[in-house]
Short mmCIF file of C-alpha atoms and ligand atoms in Angstrom, two decimals:
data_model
loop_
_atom_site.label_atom_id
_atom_site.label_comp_id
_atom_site.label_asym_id
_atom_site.label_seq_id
_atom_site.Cartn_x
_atom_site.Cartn_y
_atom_site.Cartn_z
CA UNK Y 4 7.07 25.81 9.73
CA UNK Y 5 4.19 23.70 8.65
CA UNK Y 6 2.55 24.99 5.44
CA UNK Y 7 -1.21 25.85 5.20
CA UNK Y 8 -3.41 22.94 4.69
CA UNK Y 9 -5.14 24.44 1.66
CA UNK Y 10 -1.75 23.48 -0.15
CA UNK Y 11 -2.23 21.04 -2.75
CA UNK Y 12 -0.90 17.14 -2.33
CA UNK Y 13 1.90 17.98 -5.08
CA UNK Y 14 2.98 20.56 -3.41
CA UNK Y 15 3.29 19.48 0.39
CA UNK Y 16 4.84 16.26 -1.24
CA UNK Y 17 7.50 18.35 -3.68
CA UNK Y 18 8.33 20.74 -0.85
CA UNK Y 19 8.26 17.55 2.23
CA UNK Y 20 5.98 19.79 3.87
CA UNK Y 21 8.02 22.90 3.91
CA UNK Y 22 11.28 21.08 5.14
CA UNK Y 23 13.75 23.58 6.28
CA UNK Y 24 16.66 22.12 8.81
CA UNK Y 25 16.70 24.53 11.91
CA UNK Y 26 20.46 23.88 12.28
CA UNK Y 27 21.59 24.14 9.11
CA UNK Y 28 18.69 25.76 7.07
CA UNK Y 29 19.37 23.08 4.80
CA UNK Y 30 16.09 22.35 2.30
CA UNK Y 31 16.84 18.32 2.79
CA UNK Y 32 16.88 16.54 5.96
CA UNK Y 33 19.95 14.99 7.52
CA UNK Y 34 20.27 11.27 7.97
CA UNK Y 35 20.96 10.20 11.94
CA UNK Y 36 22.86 7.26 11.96
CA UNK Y 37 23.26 7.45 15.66
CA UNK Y 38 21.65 4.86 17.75
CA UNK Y 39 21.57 6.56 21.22
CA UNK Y 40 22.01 10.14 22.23
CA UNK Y 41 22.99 11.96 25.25
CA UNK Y 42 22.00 11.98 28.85
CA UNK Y 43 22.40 14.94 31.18
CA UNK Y 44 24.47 14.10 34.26
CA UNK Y 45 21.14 14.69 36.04
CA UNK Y 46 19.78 11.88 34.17
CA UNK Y 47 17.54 13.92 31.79
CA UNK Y 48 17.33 13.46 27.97
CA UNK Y 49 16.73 17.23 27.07
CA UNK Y 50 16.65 16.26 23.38
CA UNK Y 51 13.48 13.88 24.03
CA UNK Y 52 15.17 10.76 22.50
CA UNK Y 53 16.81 7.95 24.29
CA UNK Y 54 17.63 4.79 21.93
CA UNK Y 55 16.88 4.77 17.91
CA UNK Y 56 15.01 1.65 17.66
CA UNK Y 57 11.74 4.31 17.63
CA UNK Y 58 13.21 7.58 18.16
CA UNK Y 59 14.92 8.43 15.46
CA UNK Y 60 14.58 12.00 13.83
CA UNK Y 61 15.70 10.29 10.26
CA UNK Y 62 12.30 8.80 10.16
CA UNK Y 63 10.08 12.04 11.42
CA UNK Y 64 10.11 13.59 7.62
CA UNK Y 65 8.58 11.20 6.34
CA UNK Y 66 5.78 9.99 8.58
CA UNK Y 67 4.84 13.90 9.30
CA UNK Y 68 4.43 14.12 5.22
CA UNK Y 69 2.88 10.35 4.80
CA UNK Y 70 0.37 11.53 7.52
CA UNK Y 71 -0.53 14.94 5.89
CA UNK Y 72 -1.32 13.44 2.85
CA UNK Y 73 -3.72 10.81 3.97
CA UNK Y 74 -4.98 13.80 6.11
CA UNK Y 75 -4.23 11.48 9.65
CA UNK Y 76 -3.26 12.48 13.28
CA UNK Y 77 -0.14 10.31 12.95
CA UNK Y 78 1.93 7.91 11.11
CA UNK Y 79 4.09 4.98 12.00
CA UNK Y 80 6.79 3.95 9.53
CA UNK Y 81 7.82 0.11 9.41
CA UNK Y 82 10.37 -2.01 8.13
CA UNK Y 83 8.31 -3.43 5.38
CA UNK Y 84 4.56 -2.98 4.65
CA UNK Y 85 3.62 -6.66 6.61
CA UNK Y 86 5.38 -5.62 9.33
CA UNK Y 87 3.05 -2.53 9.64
CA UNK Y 88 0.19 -5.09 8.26
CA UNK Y 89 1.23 -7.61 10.81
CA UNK Y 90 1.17 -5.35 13.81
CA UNK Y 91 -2.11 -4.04 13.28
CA UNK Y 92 -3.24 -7.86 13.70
CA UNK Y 93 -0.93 -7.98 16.45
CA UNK Y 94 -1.96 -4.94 18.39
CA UNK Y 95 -5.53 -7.25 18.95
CA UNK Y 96 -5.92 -9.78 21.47
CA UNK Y 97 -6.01 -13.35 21.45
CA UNK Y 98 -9.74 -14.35 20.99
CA UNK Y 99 -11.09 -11.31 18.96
CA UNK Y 100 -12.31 -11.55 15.66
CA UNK Y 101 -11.24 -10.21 11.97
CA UNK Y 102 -13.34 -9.70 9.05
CA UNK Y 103 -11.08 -9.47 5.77
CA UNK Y 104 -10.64 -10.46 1.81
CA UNK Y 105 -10.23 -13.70 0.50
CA UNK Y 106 -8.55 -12.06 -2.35
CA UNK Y 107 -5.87 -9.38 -1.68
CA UNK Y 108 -1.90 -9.48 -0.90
CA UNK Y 109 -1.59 -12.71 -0.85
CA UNK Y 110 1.11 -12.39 1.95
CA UNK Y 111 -1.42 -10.50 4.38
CA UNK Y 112 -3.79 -13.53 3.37
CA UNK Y 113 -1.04 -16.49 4.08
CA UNK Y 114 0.26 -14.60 7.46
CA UNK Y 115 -3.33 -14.40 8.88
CA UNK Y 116 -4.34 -18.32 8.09
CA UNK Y 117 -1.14 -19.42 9.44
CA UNK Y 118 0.07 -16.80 12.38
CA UNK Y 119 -2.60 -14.95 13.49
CA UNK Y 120 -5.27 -18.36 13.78
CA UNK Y 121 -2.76 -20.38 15.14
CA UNK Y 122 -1.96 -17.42 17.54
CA UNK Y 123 -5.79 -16.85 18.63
CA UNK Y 124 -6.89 -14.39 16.50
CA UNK Y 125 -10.67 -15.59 14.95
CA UNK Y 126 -10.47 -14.81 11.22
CA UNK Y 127 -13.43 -15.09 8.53
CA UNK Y 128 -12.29 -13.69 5.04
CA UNK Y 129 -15.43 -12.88 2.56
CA UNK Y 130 -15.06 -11.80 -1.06
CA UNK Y 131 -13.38 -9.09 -1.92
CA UNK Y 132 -15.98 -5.92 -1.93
CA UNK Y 133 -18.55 -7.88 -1.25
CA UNK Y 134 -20.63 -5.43 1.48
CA UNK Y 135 -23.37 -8.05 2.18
CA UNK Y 136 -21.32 -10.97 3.14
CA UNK Y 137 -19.29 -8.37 5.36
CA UNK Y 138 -22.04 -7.17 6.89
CA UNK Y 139 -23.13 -11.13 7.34
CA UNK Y 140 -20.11 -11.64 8.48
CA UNK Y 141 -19.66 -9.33 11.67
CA UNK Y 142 -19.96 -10.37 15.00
CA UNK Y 143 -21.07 -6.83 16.82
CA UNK Y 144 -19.32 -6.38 20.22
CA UNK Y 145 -16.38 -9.76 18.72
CA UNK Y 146 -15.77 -7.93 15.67
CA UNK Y 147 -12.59 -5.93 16.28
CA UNK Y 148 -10.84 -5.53 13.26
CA UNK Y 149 -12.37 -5.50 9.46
CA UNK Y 150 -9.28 -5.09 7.43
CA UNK Y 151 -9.62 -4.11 3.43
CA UNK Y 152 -7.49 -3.79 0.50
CA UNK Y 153 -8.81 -1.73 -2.43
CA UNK Y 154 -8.03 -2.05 -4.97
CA UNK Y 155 -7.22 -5.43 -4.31
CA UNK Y 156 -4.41 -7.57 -5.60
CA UNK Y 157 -4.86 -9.12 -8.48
CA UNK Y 158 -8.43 -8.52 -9.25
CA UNK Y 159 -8.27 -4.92 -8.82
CA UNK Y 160 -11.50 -5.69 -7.01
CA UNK Y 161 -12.90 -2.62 -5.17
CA UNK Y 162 -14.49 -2.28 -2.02
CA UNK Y 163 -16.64 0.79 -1.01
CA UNK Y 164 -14.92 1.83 1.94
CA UNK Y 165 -17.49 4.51 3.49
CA UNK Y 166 -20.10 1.73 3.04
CA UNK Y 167 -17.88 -0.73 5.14
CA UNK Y 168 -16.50 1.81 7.60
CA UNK Y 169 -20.12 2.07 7.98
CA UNK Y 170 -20.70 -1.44 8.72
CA UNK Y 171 -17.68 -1.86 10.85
CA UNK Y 172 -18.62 1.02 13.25
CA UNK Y 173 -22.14 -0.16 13.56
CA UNK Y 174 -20.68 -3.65 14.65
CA UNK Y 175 -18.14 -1.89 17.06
CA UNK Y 176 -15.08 -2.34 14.85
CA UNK Y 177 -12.23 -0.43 12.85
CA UNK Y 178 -11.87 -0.28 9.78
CA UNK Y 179 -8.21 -0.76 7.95
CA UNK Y 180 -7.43 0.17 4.42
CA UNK Y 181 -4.12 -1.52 2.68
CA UNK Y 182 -4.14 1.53 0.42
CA UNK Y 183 -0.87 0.48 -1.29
CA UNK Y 184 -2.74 0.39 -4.98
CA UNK Y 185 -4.87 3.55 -4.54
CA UNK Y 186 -2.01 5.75 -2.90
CA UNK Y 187 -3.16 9.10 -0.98
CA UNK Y 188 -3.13 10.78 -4.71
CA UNK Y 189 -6.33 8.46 -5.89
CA UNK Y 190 -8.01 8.02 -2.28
CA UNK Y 191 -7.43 9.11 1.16
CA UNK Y 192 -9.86 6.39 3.37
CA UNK Y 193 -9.66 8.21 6.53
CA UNK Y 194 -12.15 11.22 5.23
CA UNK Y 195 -14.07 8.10 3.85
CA UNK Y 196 -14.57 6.61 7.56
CA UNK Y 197 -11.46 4.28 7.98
CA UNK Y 198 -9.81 4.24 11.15
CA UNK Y 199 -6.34 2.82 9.89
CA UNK Y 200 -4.38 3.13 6.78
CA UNK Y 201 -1.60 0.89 5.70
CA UNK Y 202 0.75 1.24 2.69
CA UNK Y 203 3.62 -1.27 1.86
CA UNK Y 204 5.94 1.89 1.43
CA UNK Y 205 8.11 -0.10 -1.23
CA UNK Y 206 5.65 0.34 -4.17
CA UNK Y 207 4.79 3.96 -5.34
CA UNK Y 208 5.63 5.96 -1.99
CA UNK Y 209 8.81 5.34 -2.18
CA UNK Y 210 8.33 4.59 -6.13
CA UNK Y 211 11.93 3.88 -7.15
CA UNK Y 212 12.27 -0.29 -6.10
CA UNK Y 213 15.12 0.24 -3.70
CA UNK Y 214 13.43 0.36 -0.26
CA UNK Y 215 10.99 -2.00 1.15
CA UNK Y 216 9.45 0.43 4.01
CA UNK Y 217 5.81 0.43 5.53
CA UNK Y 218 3.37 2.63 7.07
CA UNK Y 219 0.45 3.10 9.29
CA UNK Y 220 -1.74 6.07 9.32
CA UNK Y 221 -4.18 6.58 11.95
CA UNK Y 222 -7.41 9.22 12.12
CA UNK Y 223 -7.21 9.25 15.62
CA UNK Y 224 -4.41 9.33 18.32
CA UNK Y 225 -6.82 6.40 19.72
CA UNK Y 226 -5.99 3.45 22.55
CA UNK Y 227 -5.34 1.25 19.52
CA UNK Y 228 -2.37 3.52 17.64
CA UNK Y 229 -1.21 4.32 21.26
CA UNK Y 230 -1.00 0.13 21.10
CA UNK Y 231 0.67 0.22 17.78
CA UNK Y 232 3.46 2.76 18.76
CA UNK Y 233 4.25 0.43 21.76
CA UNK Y 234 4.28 -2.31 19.45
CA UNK Y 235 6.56 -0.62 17.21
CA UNK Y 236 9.00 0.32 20.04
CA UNK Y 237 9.00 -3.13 22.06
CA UNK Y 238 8.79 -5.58 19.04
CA UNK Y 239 11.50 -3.39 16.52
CA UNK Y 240 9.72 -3.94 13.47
CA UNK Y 241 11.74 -0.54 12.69
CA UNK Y 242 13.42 1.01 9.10
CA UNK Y 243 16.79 2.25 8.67
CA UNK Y 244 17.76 5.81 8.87
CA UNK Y 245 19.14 5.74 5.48
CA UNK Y 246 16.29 3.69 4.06
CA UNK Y 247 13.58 6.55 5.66
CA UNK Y 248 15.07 9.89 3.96
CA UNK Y 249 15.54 7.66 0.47
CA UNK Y 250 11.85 7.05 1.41
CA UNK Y 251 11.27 10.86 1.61
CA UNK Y 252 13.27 11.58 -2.05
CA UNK Y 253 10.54 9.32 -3.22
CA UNK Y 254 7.57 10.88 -1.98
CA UNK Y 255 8.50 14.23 -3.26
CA UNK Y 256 7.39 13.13 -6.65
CA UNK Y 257 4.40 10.82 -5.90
CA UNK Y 258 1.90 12.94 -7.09
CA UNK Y 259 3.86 12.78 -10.96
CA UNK Y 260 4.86 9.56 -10.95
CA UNK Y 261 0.93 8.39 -9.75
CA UNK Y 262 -0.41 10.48 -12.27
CA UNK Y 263 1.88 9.10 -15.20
CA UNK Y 264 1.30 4.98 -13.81
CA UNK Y 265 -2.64 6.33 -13.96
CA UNK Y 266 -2.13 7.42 -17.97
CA UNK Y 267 -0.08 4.81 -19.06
CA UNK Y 268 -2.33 2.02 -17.25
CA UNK Y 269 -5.72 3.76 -18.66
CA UNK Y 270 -4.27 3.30 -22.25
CA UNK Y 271 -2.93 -0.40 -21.69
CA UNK Y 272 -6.52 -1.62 -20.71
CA UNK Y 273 -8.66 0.15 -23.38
CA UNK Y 274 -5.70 -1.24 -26.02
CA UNK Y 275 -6.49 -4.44 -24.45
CA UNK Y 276 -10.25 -4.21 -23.74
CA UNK Y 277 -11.73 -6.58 -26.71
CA UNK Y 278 -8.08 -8.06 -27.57
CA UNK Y 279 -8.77 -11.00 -29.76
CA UNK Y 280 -5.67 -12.53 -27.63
CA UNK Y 281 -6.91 -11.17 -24.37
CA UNK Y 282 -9.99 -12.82 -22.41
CA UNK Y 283 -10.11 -10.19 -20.24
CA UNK Y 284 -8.63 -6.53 -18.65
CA UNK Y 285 -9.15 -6.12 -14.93
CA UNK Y 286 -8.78 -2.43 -14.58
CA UNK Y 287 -11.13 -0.66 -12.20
CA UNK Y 288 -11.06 2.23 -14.88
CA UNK Y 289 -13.02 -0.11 -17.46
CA UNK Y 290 -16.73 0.53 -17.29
CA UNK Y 291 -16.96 -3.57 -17.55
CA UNK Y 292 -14.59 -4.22 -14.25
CA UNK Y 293 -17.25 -4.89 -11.69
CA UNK Y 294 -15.91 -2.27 -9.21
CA UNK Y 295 -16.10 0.39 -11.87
CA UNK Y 296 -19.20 2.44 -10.27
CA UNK Y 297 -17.59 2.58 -6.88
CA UNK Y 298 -13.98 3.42 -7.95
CA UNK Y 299 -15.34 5.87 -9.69
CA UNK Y 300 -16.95 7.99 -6.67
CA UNK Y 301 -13.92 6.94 -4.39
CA UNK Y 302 -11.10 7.44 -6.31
CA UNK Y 303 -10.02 11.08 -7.33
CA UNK Y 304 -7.57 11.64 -10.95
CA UNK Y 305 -7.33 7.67 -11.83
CA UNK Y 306 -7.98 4.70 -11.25
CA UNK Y 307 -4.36 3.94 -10.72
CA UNK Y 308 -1.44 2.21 -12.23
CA UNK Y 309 -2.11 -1.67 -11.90
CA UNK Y 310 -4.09 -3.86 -14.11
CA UNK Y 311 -4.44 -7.26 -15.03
CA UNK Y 312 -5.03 -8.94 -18.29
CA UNK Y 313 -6.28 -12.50 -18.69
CA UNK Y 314 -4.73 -14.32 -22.20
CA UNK Y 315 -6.70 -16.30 -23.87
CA UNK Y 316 -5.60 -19.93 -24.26
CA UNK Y 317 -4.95 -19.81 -20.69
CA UNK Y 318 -2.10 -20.27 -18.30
CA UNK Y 319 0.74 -21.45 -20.54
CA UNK Y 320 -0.23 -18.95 -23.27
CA UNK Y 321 0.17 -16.51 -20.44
CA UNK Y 322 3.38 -17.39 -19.37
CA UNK Y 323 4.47 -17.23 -22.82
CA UNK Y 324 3.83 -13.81 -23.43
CA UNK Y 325 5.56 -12.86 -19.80
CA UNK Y 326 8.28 -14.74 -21.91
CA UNK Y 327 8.23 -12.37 -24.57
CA UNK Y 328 8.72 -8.93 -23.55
CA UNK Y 329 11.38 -6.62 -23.78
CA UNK Y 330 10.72 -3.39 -22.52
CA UNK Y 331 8.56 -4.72 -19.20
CA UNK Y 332 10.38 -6.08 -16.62
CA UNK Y 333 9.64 -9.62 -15.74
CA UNK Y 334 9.68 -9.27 -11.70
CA UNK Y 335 7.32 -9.00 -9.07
CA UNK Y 336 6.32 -6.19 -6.92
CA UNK Y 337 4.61 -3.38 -8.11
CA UNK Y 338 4.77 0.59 -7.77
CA UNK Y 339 7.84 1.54 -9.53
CA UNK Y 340 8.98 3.54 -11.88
CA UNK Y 341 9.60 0.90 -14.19
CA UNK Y 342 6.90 -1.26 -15.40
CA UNK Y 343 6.76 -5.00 -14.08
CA UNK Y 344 4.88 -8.31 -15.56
CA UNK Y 345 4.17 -11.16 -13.93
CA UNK Y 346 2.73 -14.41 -13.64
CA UNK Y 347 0.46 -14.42 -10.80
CA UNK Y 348 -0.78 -17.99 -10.09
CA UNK Y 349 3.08 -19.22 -9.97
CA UNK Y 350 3.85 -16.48 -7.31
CA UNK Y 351 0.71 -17.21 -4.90
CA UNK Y 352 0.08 -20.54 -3.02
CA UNK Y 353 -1.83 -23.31 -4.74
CA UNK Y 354 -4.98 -22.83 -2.82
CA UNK Y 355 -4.78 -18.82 -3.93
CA UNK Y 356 -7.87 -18.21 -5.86
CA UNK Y 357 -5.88 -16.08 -9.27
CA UNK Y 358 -7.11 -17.00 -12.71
CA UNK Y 359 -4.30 -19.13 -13.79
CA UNK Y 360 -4.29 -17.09 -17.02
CA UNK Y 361 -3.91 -14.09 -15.44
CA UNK Y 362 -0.70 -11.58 -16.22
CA UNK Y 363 -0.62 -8.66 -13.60
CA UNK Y 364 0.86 -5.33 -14.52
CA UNK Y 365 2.48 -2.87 -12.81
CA UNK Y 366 2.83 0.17 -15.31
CA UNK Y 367 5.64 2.87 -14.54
CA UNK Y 368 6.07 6.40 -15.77
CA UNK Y 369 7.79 5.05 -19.19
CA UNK Y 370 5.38 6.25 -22.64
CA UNK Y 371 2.72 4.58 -22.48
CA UNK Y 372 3.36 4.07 -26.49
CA UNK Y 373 6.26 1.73 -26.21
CA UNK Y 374 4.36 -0.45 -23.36
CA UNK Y 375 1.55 -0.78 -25.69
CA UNK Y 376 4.08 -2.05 -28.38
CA UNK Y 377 5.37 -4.62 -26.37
CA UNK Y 378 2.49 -5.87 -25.14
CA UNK Y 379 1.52 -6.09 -28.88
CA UNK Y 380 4.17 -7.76 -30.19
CA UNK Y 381 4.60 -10.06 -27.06
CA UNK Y 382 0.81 -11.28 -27.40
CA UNK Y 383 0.84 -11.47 -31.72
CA UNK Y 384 -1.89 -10.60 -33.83
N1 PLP T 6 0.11 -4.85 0.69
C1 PLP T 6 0.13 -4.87 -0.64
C2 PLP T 6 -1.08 -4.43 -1.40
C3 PLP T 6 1.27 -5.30 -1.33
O1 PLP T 6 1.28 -5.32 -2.67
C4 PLP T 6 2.41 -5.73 -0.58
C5 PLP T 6 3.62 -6.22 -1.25
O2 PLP T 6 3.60 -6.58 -2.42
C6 PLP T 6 2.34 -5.69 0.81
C7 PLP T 6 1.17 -5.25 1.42
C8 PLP T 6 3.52 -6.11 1.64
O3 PLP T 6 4.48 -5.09 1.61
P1 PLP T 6 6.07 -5.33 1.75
O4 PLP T 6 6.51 -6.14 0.58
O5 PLP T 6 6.61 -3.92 1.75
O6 PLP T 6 6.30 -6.01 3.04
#
């Protein structure tokens, strides 16, 4: 039975929403490795399900618990976060037209330049949170799709979304929200005005760096998701039964593990903030990031867990001091329990826009005393 909705976040996401197996009264769900299931000899599938590639019950958990979270009629679980990303593109038609970031995910940003132009879609990305050149930028009755990320890779630049849901609905258009960074713990979009949520499932959802899983959430069992779950079913973008219920374990303890990235990353930047060594933090928590005011209305309990700092001397004086830690993990990806550093500018193409002296940081649930120590000792002074 589904719980009450009054029940906190924590709780829906500790408990899977109540979870309780009808077969076995088990408190964890099974994993179905089957790929087909039984037909009737009158031809009828009493169970509902025909073929895995969609129907699946392994992945049911964890879409019913993804969706109550970011408080949406339904959710779609992927094989990786761009292949939900991608098939929101992909459920418009040739000829329609996009508005999105020209900083974000840089592999959103490098799939839309060179698939979705190529395959008809019109695309015109603005500055990241920019609401005037959005609004400059929609075509009313063109515009189908204006497609977000906030906060944004690696800026941590932050977009107000009930502003642009605003804009985008005017214009005729949905709104999308990569709301990998934020996570439903720090912002849910679609009670903001979004139509479509999308989370690359590998960073804190799952929170553990051992599945790469995505998801779309929708606000309303619209013509568009009714698109997307064809999509999903005749394209097979699908995830593993084993790799949705490890995807579940994870969720159970999102609302912790957010909180702790949220602590830990608040105490890196104001360490940093002023750093002799460091040009700049980019942490929307920092009353001098530029999307402080906004982040600050839209996000609930932190401003999350990733952050950027900019080391003076520039780009090889950056790279050194990715050189020198010991406890972060030099890696990319973000949303982990563990916390990662990286080089930015030698992970994006040369045309990306990424300071070149810019470090971004994933920080984990590890005390936030000992990250703070290594980032000391791995920047001197
Ligand atoms: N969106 C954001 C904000 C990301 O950080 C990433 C991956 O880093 C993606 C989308 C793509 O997700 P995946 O790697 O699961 O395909």
């Amino acid at each position: 039975m589904k719980p009450e909705r009054t029940l906190h976040p924590a709780t829906l996401a500790a408990q899977a929403l109540g979870h309780v197996d009808p077969a076995t009264r088990a408190l964890v769900p099974g994993i179905h490795p089957s790929t087909t299931y039984l037909r009737e000899p009158d031809g009828s599938y009493p169970s509902g399900r025909v073929y895995s590639r969609t129907e699946n019950p392994s992945y049911e958990p964890a879409e019913d618990l993804i969706a109550e979270l970011e408080g949406g009629a339904g959710c779609l679980l992927f094989g990786s976060g761009m292949a939900a990303a991608t098939a929101a593109f992909q459920s418009l038609a040739p000829g329609d037209h996009v508005v999105s970031q020209d900083v974000m995910y840089w592999g959103v940003r490098k799939w839309l330049t060179q698939f979705a132009v190529p395959w008809g879609l019109d695309v015109d990305l603005i500055p990241a949170g920019d609401l005037t050149a959005l609004e400059a930028a929609l075509r009313p009755g063109r515009t189908k799709l204006v497609w977000i990320e906030t906060p944004a890779n690696p800026t941590w630049a932050i977009t107000d979304i009930a502003a642009a849901a605003g804009l985008a609905h005017a214009a005729g258009a949905r709104l999308a929200v990569d709301s990998t960074a934020a996570t439903p713990v720090l912002t849910r979009p679609l009670a903001l005005g979004a139509d479509l949520v999308m989370h690359s499932a590998t960073k804190y959802l799952n929170g553990h760096t051992d599945v790469v899983a995505g998801a779309l959430v929708t606000a309303q069992p619209d013509e568009m998701w009714e698109r997307l779950r064809a999509l999903r079913h005749d394209a097979g973008p699908v995830l593993g039964p084993f790799e949705a219920w490890l995807l579940l374990r994870g969720i159970r303890t999102l609302v912790l593990r957010v909180e702790a990235c949220c602590r830990g990353a608040a105490a890196v930047a104001q360490r940093f903030h002023g750093h002799p060594r460091v040009r700049e933090v980019l942490y929307p928590g920092l009353p001098s990031h530029p999307g402080h005011a906004v982040a600050a209305r839209q996000m609930r309990g932190g401003f999350g867990g990733m952050l950027s700092l900019c080391i003076a001397g520039g780009e090889k004086a950056a790279i050194d001091v990715a050189a020198r830690v010991r406890v972060f993990k030099r890696a990319t990806s973000l949303g982990g329990v563990e916390s990662l550093i990286e080089h930015r500018a030698s992970v994006e193409p040369p045309e990306s826009k990424v300071p070149r002296d810019l470090l971004r940081i994933s920080i984990g649930i590890e005390h936030p005393d000992d990250l703070i120590a290594d980032l000391e000792q791995a920047i001197g002074l």
